[in-house]
Structure formats: C-alpha cells, structure tokens
Coordinates of C-alpha atoms and ligand atoms in Angstrom, one line a residue:
X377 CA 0.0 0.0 0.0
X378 CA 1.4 3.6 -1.2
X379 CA 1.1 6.7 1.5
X380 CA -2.1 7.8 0.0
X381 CA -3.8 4.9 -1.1
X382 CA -5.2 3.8 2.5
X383 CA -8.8 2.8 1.0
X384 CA -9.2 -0.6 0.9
X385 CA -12.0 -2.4 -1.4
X386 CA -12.8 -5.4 -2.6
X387 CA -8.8 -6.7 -2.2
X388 CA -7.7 -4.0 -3.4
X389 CA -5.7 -0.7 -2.1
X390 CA -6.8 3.0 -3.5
X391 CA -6.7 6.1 -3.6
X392 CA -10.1 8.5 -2.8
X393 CA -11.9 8.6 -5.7
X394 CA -11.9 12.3 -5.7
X395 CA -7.8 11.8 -5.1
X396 CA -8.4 14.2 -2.1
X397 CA -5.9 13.5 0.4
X398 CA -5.3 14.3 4.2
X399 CA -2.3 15.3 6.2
X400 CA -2.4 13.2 9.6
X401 CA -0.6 15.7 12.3
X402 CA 1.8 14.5 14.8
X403 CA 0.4 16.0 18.2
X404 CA 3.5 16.2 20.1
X405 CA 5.0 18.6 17.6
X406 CA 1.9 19.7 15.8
X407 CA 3.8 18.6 12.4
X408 CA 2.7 16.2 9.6
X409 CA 4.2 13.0 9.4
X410 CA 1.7 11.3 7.2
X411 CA -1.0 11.8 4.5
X412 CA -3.9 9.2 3.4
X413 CA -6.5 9.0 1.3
X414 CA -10.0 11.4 2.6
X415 CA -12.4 8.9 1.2
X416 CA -16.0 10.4 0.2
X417 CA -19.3 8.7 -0.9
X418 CA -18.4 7.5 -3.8
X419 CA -15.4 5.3 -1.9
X420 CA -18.0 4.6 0.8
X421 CA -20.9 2.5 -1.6
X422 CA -18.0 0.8 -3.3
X423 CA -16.7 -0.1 -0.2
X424 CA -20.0 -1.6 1.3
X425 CA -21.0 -3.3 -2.5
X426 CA -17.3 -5.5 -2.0
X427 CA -18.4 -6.4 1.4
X428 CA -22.3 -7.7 0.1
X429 CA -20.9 -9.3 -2.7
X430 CA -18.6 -11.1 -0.2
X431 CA -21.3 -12.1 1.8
X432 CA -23.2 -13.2 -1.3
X433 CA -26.7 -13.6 1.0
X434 CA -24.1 -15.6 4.0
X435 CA -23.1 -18.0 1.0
X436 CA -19.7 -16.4 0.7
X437 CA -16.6 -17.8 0.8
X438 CA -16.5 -16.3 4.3
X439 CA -19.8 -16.9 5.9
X440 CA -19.2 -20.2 4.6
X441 CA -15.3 -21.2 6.0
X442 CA -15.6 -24.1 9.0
X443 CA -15.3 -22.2 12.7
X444 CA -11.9 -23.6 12.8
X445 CA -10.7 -22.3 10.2
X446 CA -12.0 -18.6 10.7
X447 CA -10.6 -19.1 14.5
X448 CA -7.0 -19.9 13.4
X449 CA -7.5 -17.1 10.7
X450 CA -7.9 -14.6 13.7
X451 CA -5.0 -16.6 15.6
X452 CA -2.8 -15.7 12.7
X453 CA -3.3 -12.0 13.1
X454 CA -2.7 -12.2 16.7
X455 CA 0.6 -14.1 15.8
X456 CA 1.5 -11.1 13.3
X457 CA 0.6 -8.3 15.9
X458 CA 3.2 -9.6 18.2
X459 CA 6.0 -10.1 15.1
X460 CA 4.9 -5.8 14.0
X461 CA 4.7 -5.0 18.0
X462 CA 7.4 -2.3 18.1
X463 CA 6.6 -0.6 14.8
X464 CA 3.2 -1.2 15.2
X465 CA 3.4 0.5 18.6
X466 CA 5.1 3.3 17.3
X467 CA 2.7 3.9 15.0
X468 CA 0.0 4.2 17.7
X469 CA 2.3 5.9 19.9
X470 CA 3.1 9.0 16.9
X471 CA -0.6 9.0 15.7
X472 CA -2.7 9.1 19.0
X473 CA 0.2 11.0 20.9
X474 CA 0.0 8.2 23.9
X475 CA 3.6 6.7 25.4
X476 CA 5.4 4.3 23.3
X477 CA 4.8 1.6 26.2
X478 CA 1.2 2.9 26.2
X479 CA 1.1 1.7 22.5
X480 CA 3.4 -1.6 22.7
X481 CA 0.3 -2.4 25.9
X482 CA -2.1 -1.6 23.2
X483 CA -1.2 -4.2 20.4
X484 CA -0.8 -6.9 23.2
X485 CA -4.3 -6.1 24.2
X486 CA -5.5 -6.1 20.5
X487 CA -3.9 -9.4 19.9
X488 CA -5.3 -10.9 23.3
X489 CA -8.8 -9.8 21.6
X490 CA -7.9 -11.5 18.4
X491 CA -7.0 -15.1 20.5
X492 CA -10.3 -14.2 22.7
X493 CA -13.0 -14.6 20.1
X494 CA -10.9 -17.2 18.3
X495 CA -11.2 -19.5 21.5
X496 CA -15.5 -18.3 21.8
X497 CA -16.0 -19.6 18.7
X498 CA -14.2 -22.3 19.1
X499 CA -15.9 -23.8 22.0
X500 CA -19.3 -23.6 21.0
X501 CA -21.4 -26.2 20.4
X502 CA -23.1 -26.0 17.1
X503 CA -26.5 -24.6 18.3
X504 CA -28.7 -24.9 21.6
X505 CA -31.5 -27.9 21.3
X506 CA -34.5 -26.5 23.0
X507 CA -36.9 -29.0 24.6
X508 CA -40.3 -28.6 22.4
X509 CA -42.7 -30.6 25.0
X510 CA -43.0 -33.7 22.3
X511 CA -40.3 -36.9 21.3
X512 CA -41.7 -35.5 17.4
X513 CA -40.0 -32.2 17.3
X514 CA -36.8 -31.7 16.9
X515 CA -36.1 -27.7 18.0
X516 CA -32.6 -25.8 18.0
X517 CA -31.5 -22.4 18.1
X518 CA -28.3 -22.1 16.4
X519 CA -26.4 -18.4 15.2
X520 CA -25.8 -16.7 11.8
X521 CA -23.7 -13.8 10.4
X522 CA -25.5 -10.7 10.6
X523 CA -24.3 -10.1 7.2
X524 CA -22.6 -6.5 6.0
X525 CA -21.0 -4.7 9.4
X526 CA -20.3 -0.6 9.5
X527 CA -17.6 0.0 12.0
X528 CA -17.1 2.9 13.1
X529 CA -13.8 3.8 15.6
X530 CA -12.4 7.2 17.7
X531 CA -9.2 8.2 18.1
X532 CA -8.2 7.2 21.3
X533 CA -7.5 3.9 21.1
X534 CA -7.8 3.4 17.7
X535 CA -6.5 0.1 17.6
X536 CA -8.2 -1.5 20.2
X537 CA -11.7 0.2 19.8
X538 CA -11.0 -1.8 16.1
X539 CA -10.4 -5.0 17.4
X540 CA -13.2 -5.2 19.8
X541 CA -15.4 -5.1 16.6
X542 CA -13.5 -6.8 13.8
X543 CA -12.5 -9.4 15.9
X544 CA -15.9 -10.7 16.8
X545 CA -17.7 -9.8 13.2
X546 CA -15.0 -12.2 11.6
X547 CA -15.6 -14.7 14.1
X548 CA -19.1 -14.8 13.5
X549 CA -18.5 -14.8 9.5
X550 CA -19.3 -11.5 8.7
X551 CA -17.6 -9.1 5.9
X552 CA -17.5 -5.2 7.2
X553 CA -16.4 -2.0 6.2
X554 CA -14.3 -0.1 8.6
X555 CA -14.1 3.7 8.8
X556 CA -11.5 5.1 11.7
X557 CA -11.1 8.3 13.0
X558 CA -10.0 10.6 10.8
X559 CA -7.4 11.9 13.2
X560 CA -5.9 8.4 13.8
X561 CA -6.1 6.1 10.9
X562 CA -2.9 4.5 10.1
X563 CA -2.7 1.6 13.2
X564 CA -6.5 0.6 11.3
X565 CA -4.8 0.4 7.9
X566 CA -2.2 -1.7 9.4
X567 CA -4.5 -4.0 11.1
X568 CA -6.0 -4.7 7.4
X569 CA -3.1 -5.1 6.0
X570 CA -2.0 -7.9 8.2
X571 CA -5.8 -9.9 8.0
X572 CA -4.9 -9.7 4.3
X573 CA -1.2 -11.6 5.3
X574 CA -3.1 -13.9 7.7
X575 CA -5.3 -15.0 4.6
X576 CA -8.5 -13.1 4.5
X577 CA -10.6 -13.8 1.2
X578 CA -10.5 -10.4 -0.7
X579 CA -13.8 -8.3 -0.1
X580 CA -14.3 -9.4 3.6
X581 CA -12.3 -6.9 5.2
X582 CA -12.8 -3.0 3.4
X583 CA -11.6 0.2 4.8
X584 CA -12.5 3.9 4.1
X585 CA -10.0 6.3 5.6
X586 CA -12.1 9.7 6.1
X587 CA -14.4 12.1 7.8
X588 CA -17.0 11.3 10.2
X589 CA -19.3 12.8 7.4
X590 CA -20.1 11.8 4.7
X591 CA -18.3 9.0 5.2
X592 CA -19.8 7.4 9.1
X593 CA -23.0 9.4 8.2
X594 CA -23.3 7.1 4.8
X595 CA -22.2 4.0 6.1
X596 CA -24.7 4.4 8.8
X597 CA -27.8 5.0 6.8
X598 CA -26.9 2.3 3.9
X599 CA -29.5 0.1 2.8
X600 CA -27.3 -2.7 2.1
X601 CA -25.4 -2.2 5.9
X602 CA -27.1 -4.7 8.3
X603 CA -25.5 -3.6 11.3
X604 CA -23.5 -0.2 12.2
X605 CA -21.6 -0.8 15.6
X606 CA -20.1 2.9 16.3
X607 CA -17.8 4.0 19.2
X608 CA -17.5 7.9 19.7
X609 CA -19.2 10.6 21.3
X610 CA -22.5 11.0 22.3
X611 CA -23.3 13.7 19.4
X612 CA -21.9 11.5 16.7
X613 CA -23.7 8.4 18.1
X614 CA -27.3 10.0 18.1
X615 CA -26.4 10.9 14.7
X616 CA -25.9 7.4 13.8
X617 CA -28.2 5.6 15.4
X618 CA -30.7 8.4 13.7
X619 CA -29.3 7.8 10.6
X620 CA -29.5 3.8 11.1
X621 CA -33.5 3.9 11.5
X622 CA -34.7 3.7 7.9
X623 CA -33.2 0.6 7.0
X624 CA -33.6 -1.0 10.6
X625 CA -30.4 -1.9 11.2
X626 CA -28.8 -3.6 14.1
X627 CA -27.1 -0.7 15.8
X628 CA -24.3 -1.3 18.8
X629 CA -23.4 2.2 20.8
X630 CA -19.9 2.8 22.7
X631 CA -19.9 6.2 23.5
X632 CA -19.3 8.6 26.1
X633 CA -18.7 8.4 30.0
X634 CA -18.3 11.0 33.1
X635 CA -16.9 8.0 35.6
X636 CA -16.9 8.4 39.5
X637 CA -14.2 6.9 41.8
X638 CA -15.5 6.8 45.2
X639 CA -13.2 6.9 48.1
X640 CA -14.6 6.5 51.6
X641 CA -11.9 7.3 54.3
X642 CA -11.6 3.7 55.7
X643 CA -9.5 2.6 52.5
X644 CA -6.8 4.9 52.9
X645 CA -6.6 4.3 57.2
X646 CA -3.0 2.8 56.3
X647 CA 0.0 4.8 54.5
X648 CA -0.3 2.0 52.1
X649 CA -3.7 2.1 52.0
X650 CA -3.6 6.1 51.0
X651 CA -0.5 5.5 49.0
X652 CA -2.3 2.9 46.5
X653 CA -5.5 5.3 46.3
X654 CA -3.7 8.5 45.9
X655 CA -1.8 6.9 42.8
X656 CA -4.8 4.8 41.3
X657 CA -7.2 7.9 41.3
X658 CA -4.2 9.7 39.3
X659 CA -3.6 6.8 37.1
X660 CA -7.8 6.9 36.4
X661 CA -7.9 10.5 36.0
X662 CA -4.4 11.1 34.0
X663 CA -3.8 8.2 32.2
X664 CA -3.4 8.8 28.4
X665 CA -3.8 13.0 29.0
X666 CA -7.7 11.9 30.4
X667 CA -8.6 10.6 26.9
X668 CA -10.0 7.6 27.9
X669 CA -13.6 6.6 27.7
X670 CA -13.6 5.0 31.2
X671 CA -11.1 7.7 32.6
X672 CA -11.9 8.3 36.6
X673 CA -12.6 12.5 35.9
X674 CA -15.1 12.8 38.5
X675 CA -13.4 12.0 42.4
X676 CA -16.1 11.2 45.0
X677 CA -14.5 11.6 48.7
X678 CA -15.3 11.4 51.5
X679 CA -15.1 15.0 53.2
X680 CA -13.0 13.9 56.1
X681 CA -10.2 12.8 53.9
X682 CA -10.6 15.5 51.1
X683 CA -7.9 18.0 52.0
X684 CA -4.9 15.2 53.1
X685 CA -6.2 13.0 49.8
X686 CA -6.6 15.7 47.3
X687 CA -3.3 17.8 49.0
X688 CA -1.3 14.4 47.7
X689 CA -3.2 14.2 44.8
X690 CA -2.6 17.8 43.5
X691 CA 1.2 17.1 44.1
X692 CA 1.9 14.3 42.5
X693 CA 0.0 15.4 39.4
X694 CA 2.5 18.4 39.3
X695 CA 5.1 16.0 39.1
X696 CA 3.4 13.7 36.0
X697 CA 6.5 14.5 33.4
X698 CA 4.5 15.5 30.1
X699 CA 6.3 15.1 26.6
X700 CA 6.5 13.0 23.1
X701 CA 5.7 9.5 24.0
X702 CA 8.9 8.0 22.5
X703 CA 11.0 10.2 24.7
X704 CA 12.7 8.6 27.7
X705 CA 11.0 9.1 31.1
X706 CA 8.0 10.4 29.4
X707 CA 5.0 9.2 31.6
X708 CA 2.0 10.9 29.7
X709 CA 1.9 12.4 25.9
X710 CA -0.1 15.7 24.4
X711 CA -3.6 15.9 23.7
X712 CA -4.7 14.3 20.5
X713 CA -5.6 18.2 18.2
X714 CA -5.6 21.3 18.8
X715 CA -9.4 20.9 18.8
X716 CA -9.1 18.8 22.2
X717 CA -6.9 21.3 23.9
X718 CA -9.0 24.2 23.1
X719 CA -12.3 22.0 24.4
X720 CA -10.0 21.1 27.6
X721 CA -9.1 24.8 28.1
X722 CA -12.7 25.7 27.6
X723 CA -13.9 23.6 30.4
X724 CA -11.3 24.6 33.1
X725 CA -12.4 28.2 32.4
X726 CA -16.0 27.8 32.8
X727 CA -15.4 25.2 36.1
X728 CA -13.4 28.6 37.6
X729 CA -15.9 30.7 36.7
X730 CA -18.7 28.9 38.6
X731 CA -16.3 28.5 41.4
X732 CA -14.3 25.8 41.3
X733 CA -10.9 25.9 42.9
X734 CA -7.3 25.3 41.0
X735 CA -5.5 22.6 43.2
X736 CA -3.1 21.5 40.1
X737 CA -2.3 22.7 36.2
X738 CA -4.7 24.7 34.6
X739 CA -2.5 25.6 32.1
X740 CA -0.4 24.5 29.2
X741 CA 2.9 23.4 30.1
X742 CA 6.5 25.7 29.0
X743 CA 9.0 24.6 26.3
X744 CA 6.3 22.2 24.7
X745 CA 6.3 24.1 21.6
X746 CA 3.4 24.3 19.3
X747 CA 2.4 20.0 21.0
X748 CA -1.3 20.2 22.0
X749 CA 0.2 19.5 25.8
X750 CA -1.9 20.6 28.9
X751 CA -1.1 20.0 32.9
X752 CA -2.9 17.6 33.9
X753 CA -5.4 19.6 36.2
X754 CA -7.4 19.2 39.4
X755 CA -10.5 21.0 40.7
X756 CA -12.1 21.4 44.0
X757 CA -14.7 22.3 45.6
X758 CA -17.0 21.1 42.6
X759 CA -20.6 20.3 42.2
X760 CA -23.1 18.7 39.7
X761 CA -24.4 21.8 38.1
X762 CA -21.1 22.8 37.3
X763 CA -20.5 21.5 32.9
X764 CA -17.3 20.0 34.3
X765 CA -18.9 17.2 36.3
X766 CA -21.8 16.9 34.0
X767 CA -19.9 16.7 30.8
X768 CA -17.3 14.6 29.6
X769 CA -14.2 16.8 29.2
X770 CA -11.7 13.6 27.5
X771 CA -8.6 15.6 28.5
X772 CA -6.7 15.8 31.8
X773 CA -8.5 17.4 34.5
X774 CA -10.1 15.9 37.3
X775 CA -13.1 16.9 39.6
X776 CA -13.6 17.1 43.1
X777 CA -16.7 16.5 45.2
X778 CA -17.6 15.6 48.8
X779 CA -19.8 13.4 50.4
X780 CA -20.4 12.0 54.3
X781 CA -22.6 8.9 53.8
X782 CA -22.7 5.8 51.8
X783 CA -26.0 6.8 50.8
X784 CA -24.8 10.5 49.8
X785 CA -21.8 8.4 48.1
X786 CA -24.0 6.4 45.8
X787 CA -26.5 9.4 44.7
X788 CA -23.5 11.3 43.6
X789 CA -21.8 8.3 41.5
X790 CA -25.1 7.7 40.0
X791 CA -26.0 11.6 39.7
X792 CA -24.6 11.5 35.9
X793 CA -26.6 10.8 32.7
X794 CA -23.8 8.4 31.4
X795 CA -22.9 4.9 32.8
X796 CA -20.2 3.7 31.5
X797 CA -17.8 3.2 34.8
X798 CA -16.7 3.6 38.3
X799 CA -14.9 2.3 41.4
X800 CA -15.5 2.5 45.0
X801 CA -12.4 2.5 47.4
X802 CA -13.0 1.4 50.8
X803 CA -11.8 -1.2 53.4
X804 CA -15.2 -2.7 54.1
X805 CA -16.3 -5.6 52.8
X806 CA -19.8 -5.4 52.7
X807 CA -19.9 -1.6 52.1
X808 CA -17.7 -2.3 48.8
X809 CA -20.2 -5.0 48.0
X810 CA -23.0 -2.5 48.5
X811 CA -22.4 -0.1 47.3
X812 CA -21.0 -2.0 43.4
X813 CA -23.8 -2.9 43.9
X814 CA -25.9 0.0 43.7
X815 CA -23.5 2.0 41.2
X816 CA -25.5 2.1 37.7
X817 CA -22.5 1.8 35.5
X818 CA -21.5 -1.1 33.2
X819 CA -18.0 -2.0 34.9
X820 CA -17.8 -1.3 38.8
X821 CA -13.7 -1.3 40.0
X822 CA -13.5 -2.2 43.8
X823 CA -10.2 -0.9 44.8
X824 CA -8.9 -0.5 41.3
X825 CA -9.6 1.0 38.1
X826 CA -9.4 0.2 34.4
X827 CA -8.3 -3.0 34.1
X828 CA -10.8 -5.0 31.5
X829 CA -11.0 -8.4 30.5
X830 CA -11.6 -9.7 26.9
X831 CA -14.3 -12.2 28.9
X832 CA -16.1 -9.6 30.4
X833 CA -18.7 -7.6 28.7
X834 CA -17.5 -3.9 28.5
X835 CA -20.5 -0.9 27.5
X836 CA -22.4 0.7 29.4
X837 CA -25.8 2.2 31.0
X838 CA -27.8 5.1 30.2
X839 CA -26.3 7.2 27.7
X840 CA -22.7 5.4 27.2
X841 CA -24.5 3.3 25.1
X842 CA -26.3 0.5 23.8
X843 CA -24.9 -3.0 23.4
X844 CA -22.1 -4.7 24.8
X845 CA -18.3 -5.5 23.3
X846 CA -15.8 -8.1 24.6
X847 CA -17.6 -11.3 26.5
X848 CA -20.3 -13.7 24.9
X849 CA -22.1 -10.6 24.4
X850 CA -19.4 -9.2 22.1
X851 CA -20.0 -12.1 19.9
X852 CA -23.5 -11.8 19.9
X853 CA -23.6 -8.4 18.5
X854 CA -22.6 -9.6 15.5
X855 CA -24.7 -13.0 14.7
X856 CA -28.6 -13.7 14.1
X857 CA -29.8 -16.4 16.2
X858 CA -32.3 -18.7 13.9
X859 CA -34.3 -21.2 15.5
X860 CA -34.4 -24.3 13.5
X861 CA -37.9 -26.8 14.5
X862 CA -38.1 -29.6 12.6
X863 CA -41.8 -31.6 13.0
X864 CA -39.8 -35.7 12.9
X865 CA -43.7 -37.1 12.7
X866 CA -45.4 -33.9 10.3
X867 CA -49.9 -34.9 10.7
X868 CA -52.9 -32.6 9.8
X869 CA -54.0 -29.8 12.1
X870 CA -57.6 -29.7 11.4
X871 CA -57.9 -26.3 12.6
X872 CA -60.0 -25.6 9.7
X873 CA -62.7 -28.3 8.9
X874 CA -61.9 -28.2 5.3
Ligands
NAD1259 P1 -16.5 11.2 17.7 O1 -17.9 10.9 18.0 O2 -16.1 12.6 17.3 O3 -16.0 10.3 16.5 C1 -16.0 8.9 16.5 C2 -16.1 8.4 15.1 O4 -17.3 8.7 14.6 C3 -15.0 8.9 14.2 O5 -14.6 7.9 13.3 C4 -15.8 10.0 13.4 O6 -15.2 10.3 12.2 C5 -17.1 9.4 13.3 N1 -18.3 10.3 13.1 C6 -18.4 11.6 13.4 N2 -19.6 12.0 13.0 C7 -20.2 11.0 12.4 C8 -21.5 10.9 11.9 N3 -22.4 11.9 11.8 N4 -21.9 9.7 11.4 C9 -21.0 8.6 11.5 N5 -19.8 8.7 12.0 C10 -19.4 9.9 12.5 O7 -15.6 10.7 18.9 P2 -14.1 10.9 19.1 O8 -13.8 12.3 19.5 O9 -13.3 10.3 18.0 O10 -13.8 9.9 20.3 C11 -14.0 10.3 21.6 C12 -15.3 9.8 22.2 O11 -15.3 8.3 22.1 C13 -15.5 10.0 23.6 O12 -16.8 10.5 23.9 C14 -15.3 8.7 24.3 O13 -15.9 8.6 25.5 C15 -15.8 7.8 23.3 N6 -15.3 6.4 23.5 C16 -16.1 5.5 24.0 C17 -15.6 4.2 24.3 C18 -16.4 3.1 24.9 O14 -16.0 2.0 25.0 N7 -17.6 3.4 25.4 C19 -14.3 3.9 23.9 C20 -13.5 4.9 23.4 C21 -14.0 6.1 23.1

C-alpha cells in the first residue's frame, strides 16, 4: 500500500476517488508525518457493494469457511501483531500522541482480543437444542452472520476500539467496512493489511479512511449495511443511530462516560492504603492525557479525607512529566488536536468561573512548543451543576466533590446521565459490595480502576451506550440467532374443517 492509497475495497488498495488526500498531524510537535486517502461517498458505496458481494446472501466464501478455520484465521493476526509490536506500537504511539509503552500495551491487548474470540467460537457447540414438549420435534436455536458490518472507531484507542469489533464480526463470519477516525487512521490500515497476510478472502475486510461525514453518516444509513456498531461521542452516536432507523439496522453504541471513583476514608486508614489510592485515582484521571472513555474525571470523597487526599493528589500530578511518547522518562503524551486542547481549556475556564478551585495545572505546560500539551489539572470544591462534572471533558482534569454517607456516596456516582464506569475505594467488605452494587454503571472497579477483561462484557448504561463489546455478548452483537424446529412425525392440524 502507497502513502495515500489507505482505502481498501474489494482486495484491493486505492486512492479517494476524488484523489483528495489528508495530512495526519503529529500532536507532540503539531507537524505532519503522514498523508492518506479522505475517502467520500463515492469510496463509501464501493466499499459496502465488495463487502455484500462477499457475503453473497451468507453463501460467501466467508460466511461459509468451517469455525476452525475462521478461528485460526484470527490466531494468525494475533501471531503477526506480536511479530509488528514495536513498529506497530510506534505507530499508535506517533498518531494518538500516547507513550510508546502505552502503544506496545495496546497491540498486546489487540492481539489478546484476536486469540479471545478465536477460542468463543471455538468452544461452541453447534447450536442450543430446546426441549419442544413432544419426542416429534426436533427444535434448535443455532447463530448466523448478521451479514454487512459498519464500523465505526475514535481516536483514542484506535487500535483497540477496532479489534473489539473486527475481531468478533470475523468470528461470527461477517464481511465489514471499517471507517477510523480521521485523526488516527494508520494503526487501522495496518491491522487490514496484516488480515490480508493472515489469509482473508478479498472483499471481507474494506476500509475507508475519512471524515465522520459523509463517510460514518453514509455508512450508517446504507441500505445494504445490516449492522453499524459505532464507538464515539455522544453527538456522533445520536447521529448514527438516527441515521440507522430507515433501513432498521442492528445498531451497537460505545460512546461517552463521566466515571466516578469513590473513596470512603476507611481505605486509605494505612499509609499504604492512602499511597495505593492517591496513585490509582491519578492513574484513572491522567492516564493517556484523560482521553480515555472510562477515565476516573469525577473523584467522590469522602469529606474527612478531602484536604490530606486531594493535597497528595494535587502534588503528584505536578510531578506527571508530560512530553513525546517516545522520549525517555515520558510518563503521559499531548492531547490528540488542537481541537481537544481548546475544548480542555474551555472547560477549566468555565469550572473557575462557577467556582471551582485550581488545586493543580490549569494551564499548558513551557517549552512544549506548538504540541497540543496541557497540565494535567485538578478541581475542587465542585458540584453537579457545574459543565465540568456533568460533561465529559476527554482531557486531563479531574473533579472534586464531597460526600459524608454511603448513601450520599451512591447518589453522587449515580447523579450522571452516562454509565459507563466507576470504582469504590473502601476497606469494608460489605460496604464495597454494597455499594458496586448499587452503582448504575457497566463495569464497577473495587479498589482498582481500568483493568478490563476480553471475557467480560465492557459498555455501558444510560447514555454510554447501547450493546455490549468483549464477553459472549461481544460475539452476539454480530450474529442472528435462527431457530431451526423440525416436525420428525409432520400430521394434519384440522384447525380448519376443510
Ligand atoms: P467522535 O464521535 O467525534 O468520532 C467517533 C467516530 O465517529 C470517528 O470515526 C468520526 O469520524 C465518526 N463520526 C463523526 N460524526 C459522524 C456521523 N455523523 N456519522 C457517523 N460517524 C461519524 O468521537 P471521538 O472524538 O473520535 O472519540 C471520543 C469519544 O469516544 C469520547 O466520547 C469517548 O468517551 C468515546 N469512546 C467510548 C468508548 C467506549 O468504550 N464506550 C471507547 C473509546 C472512546
């Protein structure tokens, strides 16, 4: 594949139809240090017509191909992630501004995805038999490729927002178009690149390098699309699952979240105990410059603890040593565009206009140059009617509020219209039991944050989403169940006399 021909159809890499390009910006220096195709319409319908006429009605090549053979397909591009790691993980690194190491953890997770879904399929059984009531019927519920998948990725983790969908839509035998972010592209083009080495009949796997519209906004409301499973922002994912109504399509929602990480006084009784919290709320909050969909933003603590925790808290994070992610003793990289930074700089000056008070950053850092970089930042004395607790910021600043009961606690965890995570840090048994318990989120931490497994469903309540990736569920996104009843002994009715 050339620099500019990053569109990918029907086994075959172009250029935009248009032959409009787009310079992809390094955000540590703000320079460009790559240009691919900006695909349009035109590449968009092509795109989707190679993956229906790979499906062929689910009697393609694909659809078709025994489990095992689709599973050690998918093994293959695990196998080739690990042999590209390095440049692979550069690539993620340069693109999405995160630290090289952040990028190397990315494409083992991406692989671990890969091996995941293999091993689902794998272990099936070939369809549920359902007990009809009668030795003459023979009833079973067995699953199906959806058909022709729009997938549609942010920039954040590009390559493992990817995975979670590709991974499971080829498991399940479907062909897709994929469309990345705009801003991030190139780890997406690499991934096709290497289903391609592992094997992949041409027309199964398509990509369309371009903007969110037309090229998301046509994939989403295409006819021949069966299912659009889209992971963005709130905006954007209205204005898919808008878009997807005419033709009915399946539609799968990852979008935004505004997570709370609850600390009741009790877990931080020890130095250890305090130590560990301390540096896990700024590893939720910080991690990847805040640009993470499950990032801890919103602190929850208890008001006896506030001014030792967030005292800590507020140092440390003056500490965090910002700079290109490549760079030796970097611990967190710039904002992804200059469009992020100016959204993170317009929510610190509206939380200190309605009163919120500058414990840490607050301002871009010196000798960064023209790199989107920002101090990672912490607020207190914040509330819910402030923008910054409602809203999700997706840059580094981190709210604080106060509570004094477990009940109070809870209210203000749930008090959000997202769902997507939080965690609850205390040194009670029951309470953390009880309290996970009532959190309305789609992944409750107890004393941790972040880690995710591939066999645990990851989405979210309320407005993060609809649908669920990773786990059974992941899987199940992407197939039709069909129930098969077969009448062993077929006789007459006689509901009508005749
Ligand atoms: P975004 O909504 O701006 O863009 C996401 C994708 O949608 C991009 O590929 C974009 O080009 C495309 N898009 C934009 N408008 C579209 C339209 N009208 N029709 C179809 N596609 C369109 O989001 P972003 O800024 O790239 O990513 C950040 C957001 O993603 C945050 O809100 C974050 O919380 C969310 N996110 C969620 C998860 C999760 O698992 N829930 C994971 C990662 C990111």
């Amino acid at each position: 594949m050339s620099a500019q021909k990053t569109i990918h159809v029907g086994g075959e890499w172009r250029a935009a139809a248009s032959a409009t390009t787009r310079e992809i910006i390094d955000p540590a220096d703000a320079t460009v240090f790559a240009v691919v195709a900006e695909g349009g319409r035109e590449d968009t319908d092509a795109a989707i017509a190679a993956a229906r006429t790979a499906f062929g009605a689910g009697a393609g090549q694909w659809p078709r191909t025994p489990v095992a053979e689709r599973a050690a397909l998918l093994r293959r591009v695990a196998d080739l992630l690990q042999r590209d790691r390095e440049e692979i993980g550069l690539l993620e690194s340069r693109d999405a501004g995160k630290t090289l190491e952040e990028g190397r953890v990315d494409v083992d997770c991406v692989s671990d995805a890969f091996r995941y879904f293999a091993d689902l399929v794998m272990n099936e059984s070939g369809g549920r038999v359902v007990d009809a009531g009668s030795p003459d019927i023979h009833s079973v519920v067995v699953h199906e490729p959806v058909g022709v998948c729009a997938l549609i990725t942010p920039w954040n983790y590009p390559l493992l927002q990817a995975s979670w969908k590709i991974a499971p839509a080829l498991a399940a035998g479907n062909t897709f178009v994929i469309k990345p972010s705009e801003i991030t592209p190139l780890t997406t083009v690499a991934l096709i690149e290497l289903l391609i080495e592992a094997g992949l009949p041409a027309g199964v796997a398509n990509i369309v390098t371009g903007a969110g519209d037309p090229v998301g906004a046509r994939m989403a409301e295409h006819p021949d699309v069966d299912l659009v499973s889209f992971t963005g922002g709130l905006a954007s994912g209205t204005k898919v699952m808008r878009a997807a109504a005419d033709s009915v399509k399946k539609v799968a929602l990852e979008l935004g979240g505004k997570n709370p990480n609850v600390v009741f006084a009790d877990a931080c009784e020890t130095e250890e105990g305090f130590d560990t919290a301390v540096d896990q709320a700024l590893n939720a909050a910080f991690i990847h410059s805040g640009q993470v969909c499950s990032a801890g933003s919103r602190l929850i603590i208890e008001e006896s603890l506030r001014e030792r925790f967030v005292a800590e808290l507020a140092r440390r994070a003056e500490k965090i040593r910002l700079g290109r992610g490549t760079d030796d003793g970097v611990e967190c990289g710039p904002l992804v565009s200059v469009q992020q930074l100016a959204k993170t700089e317009a929510y610190v000056a509206s939380a200190l206009d309605e009163g919120a008070v500058l414990r840490a950053g607050g301002k871009r850092p010196e000798g960064k140059g023209e790199g989107y970089f920002y101090r990672p930042t912490v607020l207190d004395q914040c509330h819910r009617e402030m923008r910054v607790v409602r809203e999700e910021v997706f840059g580094p600043v981190l709210t604080v509020e106060t509570f004094r009961t477990e009940d109070e606690a809870v209210a203000l965890a749930n008090d959000t219209e997202y769902g997507l995570a939080g965690a609850v840090w205390t040194a009670d048994a029951g309470r953390a039991r009880r309290v996970a318990g009532r959190l309305r989120h789609g992944t409750v931490w107890i004393n941790d944050f972040h880690p995710y497994l591939p066999q645990a469903e990851w989405g979210g309540f309320g407005k993060s989403g609809i649908g669920r990736e990773l786990g059974p569920a992941g899987l199940d996104e992407y197939r039709e169940a069909k129930h098969i009843y077969q009448n062993l002994a077929p006789r007459p009715v006689r509901w009508f006399a005749g």
